[in-house]
PDB file of C-alpha atoms in Angstrom:
ATOM      1  CA  MET A   1       0.000   0.000   0.000  1.00  0.00           C
ATOM      2  CA  ARG A   2       0.970   3.601  -0.579  1.00  0.00           C
ATOM      3  CA  VAL A   3       0.104   5.288   2.726  1.00  0.00           C
ATOM      4  CA  PHE A   4      -0.126   9.050   3.210  1.00  0.00           C
ATOM      5  CA  VAL A   5       0.825  10.036   6.769  1.00  0.00           C
ATOM      6  CA  THR A   6       0.380  13.489   8.285  1.00  0.00           C
ATOM      7  CA  GLY A   7       2.489  14.218  11.337  1.00  0.00           C
ATOM      8  CA  ALA A   8       4.938  11.728   9.866  1.00  0.00           C
ATOM      9  CA  SER A   9       7.979  13.328  11.487  1.00  0.00           C
ATOM     10  CA  GLY A  10       6.301  13.704  14.872  1.00  0.00           C
ATOM     11  CA  TRP A  11       6.556  11.585  17.998  1.00  0.00           C
ATOM     12  CA  ILE A  12       4.346   8.707  16.849  1.00  0.00           C
ATOM     13  CA  GLY A  13       4.680   9.367  13.143  1.00  0.00           C
ATOM     14  CA  SER A  14       8.452   8.912  13.221  1.00  0.00           C
ATOM     15  CA  ALA A  15       7.858   5.450  14.701  1.00  0.00           C
ATOM     16  CA  LEU A  16       5.010   4.644  12.307  1.00  0.00           C
ATOM     17  CA  VAL A  17       7.034   5.396   9.155  1.00  0.00           C
ATOM     18  CA  PRO A  18       9.590   2.581   9.687  1.00  0.00           C
ATOM     19  CA  GLU A  19       6.795   0.345  11.003  1.00  0.00           C
ATOM     20  CA  LEU A  20       4.941   0.728   7.697  1.00  0.00           C
ATOM     21  CA  ILE A  21       8.057   0.451   5.534  1.00  0.00           C
ATOM     22  CA  ASP A  22       9.234  -2.685   7.342  1.00  0.00           C
ATOM     23  CA  ALA A  23       5.815  -4.209   6.644  1.00  0.00           C
ATOM     24  CA  GLY A  24       6.288  -3.612   2.910  1.00  0.00           C
ATOM     25  CA  HIS A  25       4.322  -0.381   2.468  1.00  0.00           C
ATOM     26  CA  GLN A  26       5.346   2.842   0.736  1.00  0.00           C
ATOM     27  CA  VAL A  27       4.993   6.010   2.804  1.00  0.00           C
ATOM     28  CA  VAL A  28       4.272   9.565   1.719  1.00  0.00           C
ATOM     29  CA  GLY A  29       4.765  11.951   4.631  1.00  0.00           C
ATOM     30  CA  LEU A  30       3.522  15.505   5.031  1.00  0.00           C
ATOM     31  CA  ALA A  31       6.410  17.764   6.068  1.00  0.00           C
ATOM     32  CA  ARG A  32       6.073  21.329   7.338  1.00  0.00           C
ATOM     33  CA  SER A  33       9.787  22.135   7.079  1.00  0.00           C
ATOM     34  CA  GLU A  34      12.892  21.255   5.115  1.00  0.00           C
ATOM     35  CA  GLU A  35      14.258  19.552   8.229  1.00  0.00           C
ATOM     36  CA  SER A  36      11.197  17.320   8.521  1.00  0.00           C
ATOM     37  CA  ALA A  37      11.306  16.560   4.812  1.00  0.00           C
ATOM     38  CA  ALA A  38      14.965  15.534   5.044  1.00  0.00           C
ATOM     39  CA  ALA A  39      14.232  13.269   8.022  1.00  0.00           C
ATOM     40  CA  LEU A  40      11.401  11.556   6.159  1.00  0.00           C
ATOM     41  CA  ASP A  41      13.481  11.082   3.025  1.00  0.00           C
ATOM     42  CA  ALA A  42      16.322   9.632   5.121  1.00  0.00           C
ATOM     43  CA  ALA A  43      13.862   7.198   6.726  1.00  0.00           C
ATOM     44  CA  GLY A  44      12.870   5.861   3.310  1.00  0.00           C
ATOM     45  CA  ALA A  45       9.626   7.781   2.892  1.00  0.00           C
ATOM     46  CA  HIS A  46       8.686  10.286   0.205  1.00  0.00           C
ATOM     47  CA  SER A  47       8.115  13.745   1.640  1.00  0.00           C
ATOM     48  CA  VAL A  48       5.509  16.265   0.513  1.00  0.00           C
ATOM     49  CA  ARG A  49       5.965  19.836   1.721  1.00  0.00           C
ATOM     50  CA  GLY A  50       2.866  21.432   3.208  1.00  0.00           C
ATOM     51  CA  THR A  51       0.671  21.796   6.275  1.00  0.00           C
ATOM     52  CA  VAL A  52      -2.751  20.592   7.389  1.00  0.00           C
ATOM     53  CA  ASP A  53      -4.110  23.950   6.196  1.00  0.00           C
ATOM     54  CA  ASP A  54      -3.226  23.086   2.571  1.00  0.00           C
ATOM     55  CA  LEU A  55      -6.552  21.380   1.922  1.00  0.00           C
ATOM     56  CA  ASP A  56      -6.130  20.974  -1.841  1.00  0.00           C
ATOM     57  CA  LEU A  57      -2.753  19.300  -1.269  1.00  0.00           C
ATOM     58  CA  LEU A  58      -4.289  16.962   1.302  1.00  0.00           C
ATOM     59  CA  LYS A  59      -7.052  15.969  -1.112  1.00  0.00           C
ATOM     60  CA  GLU A  60      -4.691  15.424  -4.041  1.00  0.00           C
ATOM     61  CA  THR A  61      -2.200  13.364  -2.052  1.00  0.00           C
ATOM     62  CA  ALA A  62      -4.931  11.288  -0.399  1.00  0.00           C
ATOM     63  CA  ALA A  63      -6.589  10.594  -3.748  1.00  0.00           C
ATOM     64  CA  ALA A  64      -3.244   9.319  -5.091  1.00  0.00           C
ATOM     65  CA  SER A  65      -2.714   7.044  -2.061  1.00  0.00           C
ATOM     66  CA  ASP A  66      -4.109   3.686  -0.982  1.00  0.00           C
ATOM     67  CA  GLY A  67      -4.786   4.903   2.536  1.00  0.00           C
ATOM     68  CA  VAL A  68      -4.321   7.797   4.955  1.00  0.00           C
ATOM     69  CA  VAL A  69      -3.160   8.022   8.561  1.00  0.00           C
ATOM     70  CA  HIS A  70      -3.824  11.451  10.048  1.00  0.00           C
ATOM     71  CA  LEU A  71      -1.617  12.146  13.077  1.00  0.00           C
ATOM     72  CA  ALA A  72      -0.965  15.879  12.688  1.00  0.00           C
ATOM     73  CA  PHE A  73      -2.579  18.304  15.119  1.00  0.00           C
ATOM     74  CA  LYS A  74      -1.722  21.916  15.948  1.00  0.00           C
ATOM     75  CA  HIS A  75      -0.527  21.154  19.466  1.00  0.00           C
ATOM     76  CA  ASP A  76       1.425  24.408  19.637  1.00  0.00           C
ATOM     77  CA  ILE A  77      -1.772  26.400  19.216  1.00  0.00           C
ATOM     78  CA  ALA A  78      -3.858  24.052  21.343  1.00  0.00           C
ATOM     79  CA  PHE A  79      -1.578  24.226  24.358  1.00  0.00           C
ATOM     80  CA  SER A  80      -0.988  27.966  24.065  1.00  0.00           C
ATOM     81  CA  GLY A  81      -4.644  28.645  24.806  1.00  0.00           C
ATOM     82  CA  ASP A  82      -6.629  28.262  21.583  1.00  0.00           C
ATOM     83  CA  PHE A  83      -7.650  24.616  21.518  1.00  0.00           C
ATOM     84  CA  ARG A  84     -10.782  25.447  19.541  1.00  0.00           C
ATOM     85  CA  ALA A  85      -8.783  26.902  16.640  1.00  0.00           C
ATOM     86  CA  ALA A  86      -6.552  23.825  16.548  1.00  0.00           C
ATOM     87  CA  ALA A  87      -9.543  21.495  16.659  1.00  0.00           C
ATOM     88  CA  GLU A  88     -11.375  23.410  13.945  1.00  0.00           C
ATOM     89  CA  ALA A  89      -8.323  23.258  11.671  1.00  0.00           C
ATOM     90  CA  ASP A  90      -8.195  19.531  12.309  1.00  0.00           C
ATOM     91  CA  ARG A  91     -11.849  19.175  11.340  1.00  0.00           C
ATOM     92  CA  ARG A  92     -11.267  20.972   8.042  1.00  0.00           C
ATOM     93  CA  ALA A  93      -8.418  18.590   7.238  1.00  0.00           C
ATOM     94  CA  VAL A  94     -10.519  15.555   8.122  1.00  0.00           C
ATOM     95  CA  ASP A  95     -13.397  16.779   5.948  1.00  0.00           C
ATOM     96  CA  ALA A  96     -10.966  17.222   3.054  1.00  0.00           C
ATOM     97  CA  PHE A  97      -9.715  13.663   3.474  1.00  0.00           C
ATOM     98  CA  GLY A  98     -13.266  12.380   3.672  1.00  0.00           C
ATOM     99  CA  ASP A  99     -14.194  14.045   0.394  1.00  0.00           C
ATOM    100  CA  ALA A 100     -11.098  12.641  -1.313  1.00  0.00           C
ATOM    101  CA  LEU A 101     -11.631   9.078  -0.087  1.00  0.00           C
ATOM    102  CA  ALA A 102     -15.418   8.810  -0.351  1.00  0.00           C
ATOM    103  CA  GLY A 103     -16.532   5.754  -2.297  1.00  0.00           C
ATOM    104  CA  THR A 104     -13.061   4.196  -2.483  1.00  0.00           C
ATOM    105  CA  ASP A 105     -13.239   1.754   0.488  1.00  0.00           C
ATOM    106  CA  ARG A 106      -9.690   2.868   1.302  1.00  0.00           C
ATOM    107  CA  PRO A 107      -8.535   3.108   4.930  1.00  0.00           C
ATOM    108  CA  PHE A 108      -8.549   6.410   6.789  1.00  0.00           C
ATOM    109  CA  VAL A 109      -7.174   6.304  10.340  1.00  0.00           C
ATOM    110  CA  ILE A 110      -6.995   9.255  12.704  1.00  0.00           C
ATOM    111  CA  ALA A 111      -5.535   9.833  16.157  1.00  0.00           C
ATOM    112  CA  SER A 112      -7.921  10.965  18.853  1.00  0.00           C
ATOM    113  CA  GLY A 113      -7.924  10.919  22.648  1.00  0.00           C
ATOM    114  CA  VAL A 114      -9.903  10.460  25.833  1.00  0.00           C
ATOM    115  CA  ILE A 115     -11.551  13.898  25.807  1.00  0.00           C
ATOM    116  CA  GLY A 116     -15.294  13.600  26.335  1.00  0.00           C
ATOM    117  CA  LEU A 117     -15.242  10.096  27.797  1.00  0.00           C
ATOM    118  CA  ARG A 118     -16.811   9.679  31.232  1.00  0.00           C
ATOM    119  CA  PRO A 119     -14.181  10.273  33.940  1.00  0.00           C
ATOM    120  CA  GLY A 120     -13.543   7.697  36.646  1.00  0.00           C
ATOM    121  CA  HIS A 121     -14.914   4.968  34.397  1.00  0.00           C
ATOM    122  CA  LEU A 122     -13.138   2.183  32.520  1.00  0.00           C
ATOM    123  CA  ALA A 123     -13.908   3.230  28.967  1.00  0.00           C
ATOM    124  CA  THR A 124     -14.326   0.606  26.295  1.00  0.00           C
ATOM    125  CA  GLU A 125     -14.246   1.005  22.554  1.00  0.00           C
ATOM    126  CA  ARG A 126     -18.053   1.101  22.593  1.00  0.00           C
ATOM    127  CA  ASP A 127     -18.202   4.254  24.744  1.00  0.00           C
ATOM    128  CA  MET A 128     -18.843   7.459  22.839  1.00  0.00           C
ATOM    129  CA  PRO A 129     -17.682  10.934  23.944  1.00  0.00           C
ATOM    130  CA  THR A 130     -20.004  13.670  25.123  1.00  0.00           C
ATOM    131  CA  ILE A 131     -20.355  16.474  22.584  1.00  0.00           C
ATOM    132  CA  ASP A 132     -21.274  19.654  24.470  1.00  0.00           C
ATOM    133  CA  GLY A 133     -19.978  22.462  22.275  1.00  0.00           C
ATOM    134  CA  SER A 134     -16.877  23.099  24.369  1.00  0.00           C
ATOM    135  CA  PRO A 135     -13.540  23.630  22.602  1.00  0.00           C
ATOM    136  CA  ALA A 136     -12.384  20.172  23.670  1.00  0.00           C
ATOM    137  CA  SER A 137     -15.499  18.498  22.317  1.00  0.00           C
ATOM    138  CA  VAL A 138     -14.851  19.934  18.863  1.00  0.00           C
ATOM    139  CA  ARG A 139     -12.120  17.333  18.473  1.00  0.00           C
ATOM    140  CA  ALA A 140     -14.373  14.614  19.851  1.00  0.00           C
ATOM    141  CA  ALA A 141     -16.975  15.587  17.258  1.00  0.00           C
ATOM    142  CA  THR A 142     -14.325  15.201  14.568  1.00  0.00           C
ATOM    143  CA  SER A 143     -13.717  11.611  15.601  1.00  0.00           C
ATOM    144  CA  GLN A 144     -17.452  10.967  15.303  1.00  0.00           C
ATOM    145  CA  ALA A 145     -17.410  12.470  11.808  1.00  0.00           C
ATOM    146  CA  VAL A 146     -14.604  10.108  10.815  1.00  0.00           C
ATOM    147  CA  LEU A 147     -16.580   7.092  11.998  1.00  0.00           C
ATOM    148  CA  ALA A 148     -19.562   8.329   9.974  1.00  0.00           C
ATOM    149  CA  LEU A 149     -17.430   8.205   6.823  1.00  0.00           C
ATOM    150  CA  ALA A 150     -17.995   4.448   6.856  1.00  0.00           C
ATOM    151  CA  SER A 151     -21.431   5.182   5.377  1.00  0.00           C
ATOM    152  CA  ARG A 152     -19.730   7.040   2.516  1.00  0.00           C
ATOM    153  CA  GLY A 153     -17.533   4.153   1.458  1.00  0.00           C
ATOM    154  CA  VAL A 154     -14.445   4.895   3.535  1.00  0.00           C
ATOM    155  CA  ARG A 155     -12.792   2.243   5.738  1.00  0.00           C
ATOM    156  CA  SER A 156     -12.485   4.740   8.548  1.00  0.00           C
ATOM    157  CA  SER A 157     -11.216   4.118  12.076  1.00  0.00           C
ATOM    158  CA  VAL A 158     -10.318   6.185  15.126  1.00  0.00           C
ATOM    159  CA  VAL A 159      -7.443   5.373  17.458  1.00  0.00           C
ATOM    160  CA  ARG A 160      -8.042   6.868  20.887  1.00  0.00           C
ATOM    161  CA  LEU A 161      -4.575   7.371  22.250  1.00  0.00           C
ATOM    162  CA  SER A 162      -3.587   7.380  25.899  1.00  0.00           C
ATOM    163  CA  PRO A 163      -2.702  10.817  27.331  1.00  0.00           C
ATOM    164  CA  THR A 164       0.892   9.640  27.552  1.00  0.00           C
ATOM    165  CA  CYS A 165       2.601   7.817  24.691  1.00  0.00           C
ATOM    166  CA  HIS A 166       5.907   7.280  26.414  1.00  0.00           C
ATOM    167  CA  GLY A 167       9.363   6.230  25.283  1.00  0.00           C
ATOM    168  CA  ASP A 168      12.955   7.386  24.916  1.00  0.00           C
ATOM    169  CA  GLY A 169      12.908  10.911  23.462  1.00  0.00           C
ATOM    170  CA  ASP A 170       9.413  11.802  24.705  1.00  0.00           C
ATOM    171  CA  ASN A 171       8.888  15.537  25.224  1.00  0.00           C
ATOM    172  CA  GLY A 172       5.237  15.237  26.245  1.00  0.00           C
ATOM    173  CA  PHE A 173       3.469  15.035  29.581  1.00  0.00           C
ATOM    174  CA  MET A 174       6.016  12.828  31.356  1.00  0.00           C
ATOM    175  CA  ALA A 175       8.921  15.043  30.340  1.00  0.00           C
ATOM    176  CA  ALA A 176       6.947  18.095  31.495  1.00  0.00           C
ATOM    177  CA  LEU A 177       6.276  16.475  34.881  1.00  0.00           C
ATOM    178  CA  VAL A 178       9.971  15.720  35.279  1.00  0.00           C
ATOM    179  CA  ALA A 179      10.876  19.305  34.355  1.00  0.00           C
ATOM    180  CA  THR A 180       8.309  20.668  36.813  1.00  0.00           C
ATOM    181  CA  ALA A 181       9.592  18.450  39.623  1.00  0.00           C
ATOM    182  CA  ARG A 182      13.165  19.520  38.924  1.00  0.00           C
ATOM    183  CA  ALA A 183      12.233  23.214  38.860  1.00  0.00           C
ATOM    184  CA  ARG A 184      10.081  23.028  41.993  1.00  0.00           C
ATOM    185  CA  GLY A 185      12.414  20.795  43.962  1.00  0.00           C
ATOM    186  CA  ALA A 186       9.533  18.422  44.636  1.00  0.00           C
ATOM    187  CA  SER A 187       7.639  15.807  42.639  1.00  0.00           C
ATOM    188  CA  GLY A 188       3.987  16.677  42.984  1.00  0.00           C
ATOM    189  CA  TYR A 189       0.718  14.891  42.440  1.00  0.00           C
ATOM    190  CA  LEU A 190      -2.713  16.491  42.541  1.00  0.00           C
ATOM    191  CA  GLY A 191      -4.823  15.884  45.639  1.00  0.00           C
ATOM    192  CA  ASP A 192      -4.604  12.258  46.745  1.00  0.00           C
ATOM    193  CA  GLY A 193      -2.957  11.211  43.480  1.00  0.00           C
ATOM    194  CA  THR A 194      -5.470   8.462  42.757  1.00  0.00           C
ATOM    195  CA  GLN A 195      -6.258   9.895  39.305  1.00  0.00           C
ATOM    196  CA  GLN A 196      -5.279   7.360  36.681  1.00  0.00           C
ATOM    197  CA  TRP A 197      -4.037   7.733  33.133  1.00  0.00           C
ATOM    198  CA  PRO A 198      -3.939   4.973  30.549  1.00  0.00           C
ATOM    199  CA  ALA A 199      -0.518   4.648  28.947  1.00  0.00           C
ATOM    200  CA  VAL A 200       1.088   3.180  25.849  1.00  0.00           C
ATOM    201  CA  HIS A 201       4.624   3.014  24.498  1.00  0.00           C
ATOM    202  CA  ARG A 202       5.080   4.857  21.201  1.00  0.00           C
ATOM    203  CA  LEU A 203       6.311   1.696  19.440  1.00  0.00           C
ATOM    204  CA  ASP A 204       3.196  -0.223  20.472  1.00  0.00           C
ATOM    205  CA  ALA A 205       1.087   2.742  19.334  1.00  0.00           C
ATOM    206  CA  ALA A 206       2.836   2.801  15.961  1.00  0.00           C
ATOM    207  CA  ARG A 207       2.128  -0.888  15.460  1.00  0.00           C
ATOM    208  CA  LEU A 208      -1.550  -0.296  16.263  1.00  0.00           C
ATOM    209  CA  PHE A 209      -1.801   2.390  13.581  1.00  0.00           C
ATOM    210  CA  ARG A 210      -0.162   0.051  11.075  1.00  0.00           C
ATOM    211  CA  LEU A 211      -2.625  -2.732  11.907  1.00  0.00           C
ATOM    212  CA  ALA A 212      -5.518  -0.286  11.659  1.00  0.00           C
ATOM    213  CA  VAL A 213      -4.584   0.906   8.189  1.00  0.00           C
ATOM    214  CA  GLU A 214      -4.091  -2.686   7.071  1.00  0.00           C
ATOM    215  CA  ARG A 215      -7.270  -4.279   8.359  1.00  0.00           C
ATOM    216  CA  ALA A 216      -9.469  -2.318  10.772  1.00  0.00           C
ATOM    217  CA  PRO A 217     -13.124  -2.633   9.719  1.00  0.00           C
ATOM    218  CA  ALA A 218     -14.969   0.505   8.641  1.00  0.00           C
ATOM    219  CA  GLY A 219     -16.278   2.498  11.574  1.00  0.00           C
ATOM    220  CA  SER A 220     -13.892   0.973  14.136  1.00  0.00           C
ATOM    221  CA  VAL A 221     -12.973   2.627  17.431  1.00  0.00           C
ATOM    222  CA  LEU A 222      -9.597   1.404  18.680  1.00  0.00           C
ATOM    223  CA  HIS A 223      -7.898   2.020  22.013  1.00  0.00           C
ATOM    224  CA  GLY A 224      -4.193   2.767  22.088  1.00  0.00           C
ATOM    225  CA  ALA A 225      -3.813   1.893  25.758  1.00  0.00           C
ATOM    226  CA  ALA A 226      -1.413  -0.841  26.788  1.00  0.00           C
ATOM    227  CA  GLU A 227      -2.211  -0.133  30.452  1.00  0.00           C
ATOM    228  CA  ASP A 228      -5.777   0.634  31.509  1.00  0.00           C
ATOM    229  CA  GLY A 229      -4.700   3.170  34.122  1.00  0.00           C
ATOM    230  CA  VAL A 230      -1.580   4.185  36.047  1.00  0.00           C
ATOM    231  CA  PRO A 231      -2.103   6.172  39.291  1.00  0.00           C
ATOM    232  CA  LEU A 232      -0.427   9.567  38.979  1.00  0.00           C
ATOM    233  CA  ARG A 233       0.877   9.317  42.533  1.00  0.00           C
ATOM    234  CA  ASP A 234       2.890   6.289  41.423  1.00  0.00           C
ATOM    235  CA  VAL A 235       4.312   8.372  38.574  1.00  0.00           C
ATOM    236  CA  ALA A 236       5.262  11.149  41.005  1.00  0.00           C
ATOM    237  CA  GLU A 237       7.001   8.657  43.282  1.00  0.00           C
ATOM    238  CA  VAL A 238       9.196   7.313  40.490  1.00  0.00           C
ATOM    239  CA  ILE A 239      10.100  10.846  39.433  1.00  0.00           C
ATOM    240  CA  GLY A 240      10.883  11.850  43.011  1.00  0.00           C
ATOM    241  CA  ARG A 241      13.120   8.844  43.491  1.00  0.00           C
ATOM    242  CA  HIS A 242      15.125   9.507  40.334  1.00  0.00           C
ATOM    243  CA  LEU A 243      15.519  13.228  41.049  1.00  0.00           C
ATOM    244  CA  ASP A 244      16.050  12.671  44.777  1.00  0.00           C
ATOM    245  CA  VAL A 245      13.367  15.218  45.671  1.00  0.00           C
ATOM    246  CA  PRO A 246      10.397  14.868  48.040  1.00  0.00           C
ATOM    247  CA  VAL A 247       7.086  13.584  46.739  1.00  0.00           C
ATOM    248  CA  VAL A 248       4.280  15.935  47.750  1.00  0.00           C
ATOM    249  CA  SER A 249       0.545  16.371  47.425  1.00  0.00           C
ATOM    250  CA  VAL A 250      -0.530  19.608  45.760  1.00  0.00           C
ATOM    251  CA  ALA A 251      -3.942  20.948  46.765  1.00  0.00           C
ATOM    252  CA  PRO A 252      -6.351  21.635  43.881  1.00  0.00           C
ATOM    253  CA  GLU A 253      -6.378  25.354  44.679  1.00  0.00           C
ATOM    254  CA  ASP A 254      -2.584  25.463  44.318  1.00  0.00           C
ATOM    255  CA  ALA A 255      -2.402  23.308  41.187  1.00  0.00           C
ATOM    256  CA  ALA A 256      -2.299  26.112  38.623  1.00  0.00           C
ATOM    257  CA  ASP A 257       0.578  27.792  40.429  1.00  0.00           C
ATOM    258  CA  HIS A 258       2.571  24.582  40.892  1.00  0.00           C
ATOM    259  CA  PHE A 259       1.898  22.743  37.627  1.00  0.00           C
ATOM    260  CA  THR A 260       0.958  25.725  35.366  1.00  0.00           C
ATOM    261  CA  TRP A 261      -0.571  24.389  32.113  1.00  0.00           C
ATOM    262  CA  LEU A 262      -0.338  20.784  33.316  1.00  0.00           C
ATOM    263  CA  SER A 263      -2.840  21.338  36.123  1.00  0.00           C
ATOM    264  CA  THR A 264      -5.943  20.805  33.990  1.00  0.00           C
ATOM    265  CA  PHE A 265      -4.613  17.552  32.579  1.00  0.00           C
ATOM    266  CA  LEU A 266      -3.512  16.210  35.967  1.00  0.00           C
ATOM    267  CA  ALA A 267      -7.109  16.481  37.178  1.00  0.00           C
ATOM    268  CA  LEU A 268      -8.114  14.035  34.455  1.00  0.00           C
ATOM    269  CA  ASP A 269      -9.101  10.619  35.791  1.00  0.00           C
ATOM    270  CA  ALA A 270      -9.435   8.321  32.807  1.00  0.00           C
ATOM    271  CA  ARG A 271      -9.026   4.621  32.237  1.00  0.00           C
ATOM    272  CA  MET A 272      -9.277   2.745  28.938  1.00  0.00           C
ATOM    273  CA  SER A 273      -9.558  -0.924  28.126  1.00  0.00           C
ATOM    274  CA  HIS A 274      -7.998  -2.284  24.927  1.00  0.00           C
ATOM    275  CA  THR A 275      -9.669  -5.702  25.081  1.00  0.00           C
ATOM    276  CA  VAL A 276     -11.822  -5.205  21.975  1.00  0.00           C
ATOM    277  CA  THR A 277      -8.910  -3.677  20.045  1.00  0.00           C
ATOM    278  CA  GLY A 278      -6.651  -6.601  20.948  1.00  0.00           C
ATOM    279  CA  GLU A 279      -9.205  -9.139  19.815  1.00  0.00           C
ATOM    280  CA  LEU A 280     -10.101  -7.280  16.615  1.00  0.00           C
ATOM    281  CA  LEU A 281      -6.563  -6.671  15.344  1.00  0.00           C
ATOM    282  CA  ASP A 282      -4.515  -9.135  17.423  1.00  0.00           C
ATOM    283  CA  TRP A 283      -2.732  -6.151  18.942  1.00  0.00           C
ATOM    284  CA  ARG A 284      -0.620  -7.301  21.882  1.00  0.00           C
ATOM    285  CA  PRO A 285       1.551  -4.540  23.419  1.00  0.00           C
ATOM    286  CA  THR A 286       5.078  -5.789  24.060  1.00  0.00           C
ATOM    287  CA  GLN A 287       6.997  -2.709  25.189  1.00  0.00           C
ATOM    288  CA  ALA A 288       7.725  -1.531  28.737  1.00  0.00           C
ATOM    289  CA  GLY A 289       4.908  -0.103  30.836  1.00  0.00           C
ATOM    290  CA  LEU A 290       4.969   3.527  31.940  1.00  0.00           C
ATOM    291  CA  LEU A 291       6.542   3.078  35.382  1.00  0.00           C
ATOM    292  CA  GLU A 292       9.105   0.612  34.022  1.00  0.00           C
ATOM    293  CA  ASP A 293       9.939   3.039  31.226  1.00  0.00           C
ATOM    294  CA  LEU A 294      10.383   5.886  33.702  1.00  0.00           C
ATOM    295  CA  ASP A 295      12.668   3.667  35.763  1.00  0.00           C
ATOM    296  CA  LYS A 296      14.949   3.168  32.756  1.00  0.00           C
ATOM    297  CA  GLY A 297      16.204   6.690  33.399  1.00  0.00           C
ATOM    298  CA  HIS A 298      16.057   8.277  29.945  1.00  0.00           C
ATOM    299  CA  TYR A 299      13.558  10.910  31.141  1.00  0.00           C
ATOM    300  CA  PHE A 300      16.195  12.144  33.581  1.00  0.00           C
ATOM    301  CA  ARG A 301      19.189  12.479  31.260  1.00  0.00           C
ATOM    302  CA  GLU A 302      20.789  15.854  30.612  1.00  0.00           C
ATOM    303  CA  THR A 303      19.158  15.979  27.154  1.00  0.00           C
ATOM    304  CA  ALA A 304      15.735  15.510  28.740  1.00  0.00           C
ATOM    305  CA  ARG A 305      16.540  18.304  31.221  1.00  0.00           C
ATOM    306  CA  SER A 306      16.773  20.887  28.463  1.00  0.00           C
ATOM    307  CA  ALA A 307      13.582  19.762  26.697  1.00  0.00           C
TER     308      ALA A 307
END
């Protein structure tokens, strides 16, 4: 298959590209910069310069491909305070892909998340997010639109990713928690720390996307969660041990000051089962779990410190 991948040079995309190539597929990757294009070309993919705002380019490249994996998202805008704008741009890109792939029965796989799922509940692939008009639910509505493309002749599927896709080189939530603990001189957790996050290693996530593009049935919801839920207090304890700093509870009213932008996410209590996904695609995560990965020490190297 010739697979078009957006976000191909990103955290998961850079693992998915070799995963697809090793499985015998050709990869066309969307690249926003010359540096990203060079990295994709060096990895054996064919790069196409552009962004998710170049809707005509997205349509043309998708129409010339045997399938699409959409991983790109404007995280820089989303996390700087305008999540709605990022989510709306994502929806426009998804609609463009849908128009290009309608009636072809080709695969279209997107990355989504746990936003909108009922907190404190073990979510299964059959649970649907709440759409309430909030900025966060705009993205959840996009995932619903992708599933609806099955009725238009697209083999569409949605991979709900864990909040943390961990691994060596991660600059996401775990790296931010380490940086916060180092700066504050204490490894904090919110309240009693019983909030849980599902977790998945980036290599296991990449394999799931490859399996989805190869054989996920139309309209499939898939869960990229190797672990149903990891208590955030346990995460804080591992970080505190590696940094040799105290592990402390942070009261909800002090969370914004201590954790800054992380505070909203640390209040999230979400668990996800991947039982249906495993049975449907024979996806069996094999990489280290989150706490084991943290204990390997790569989050605490000097290179991670400057991230």
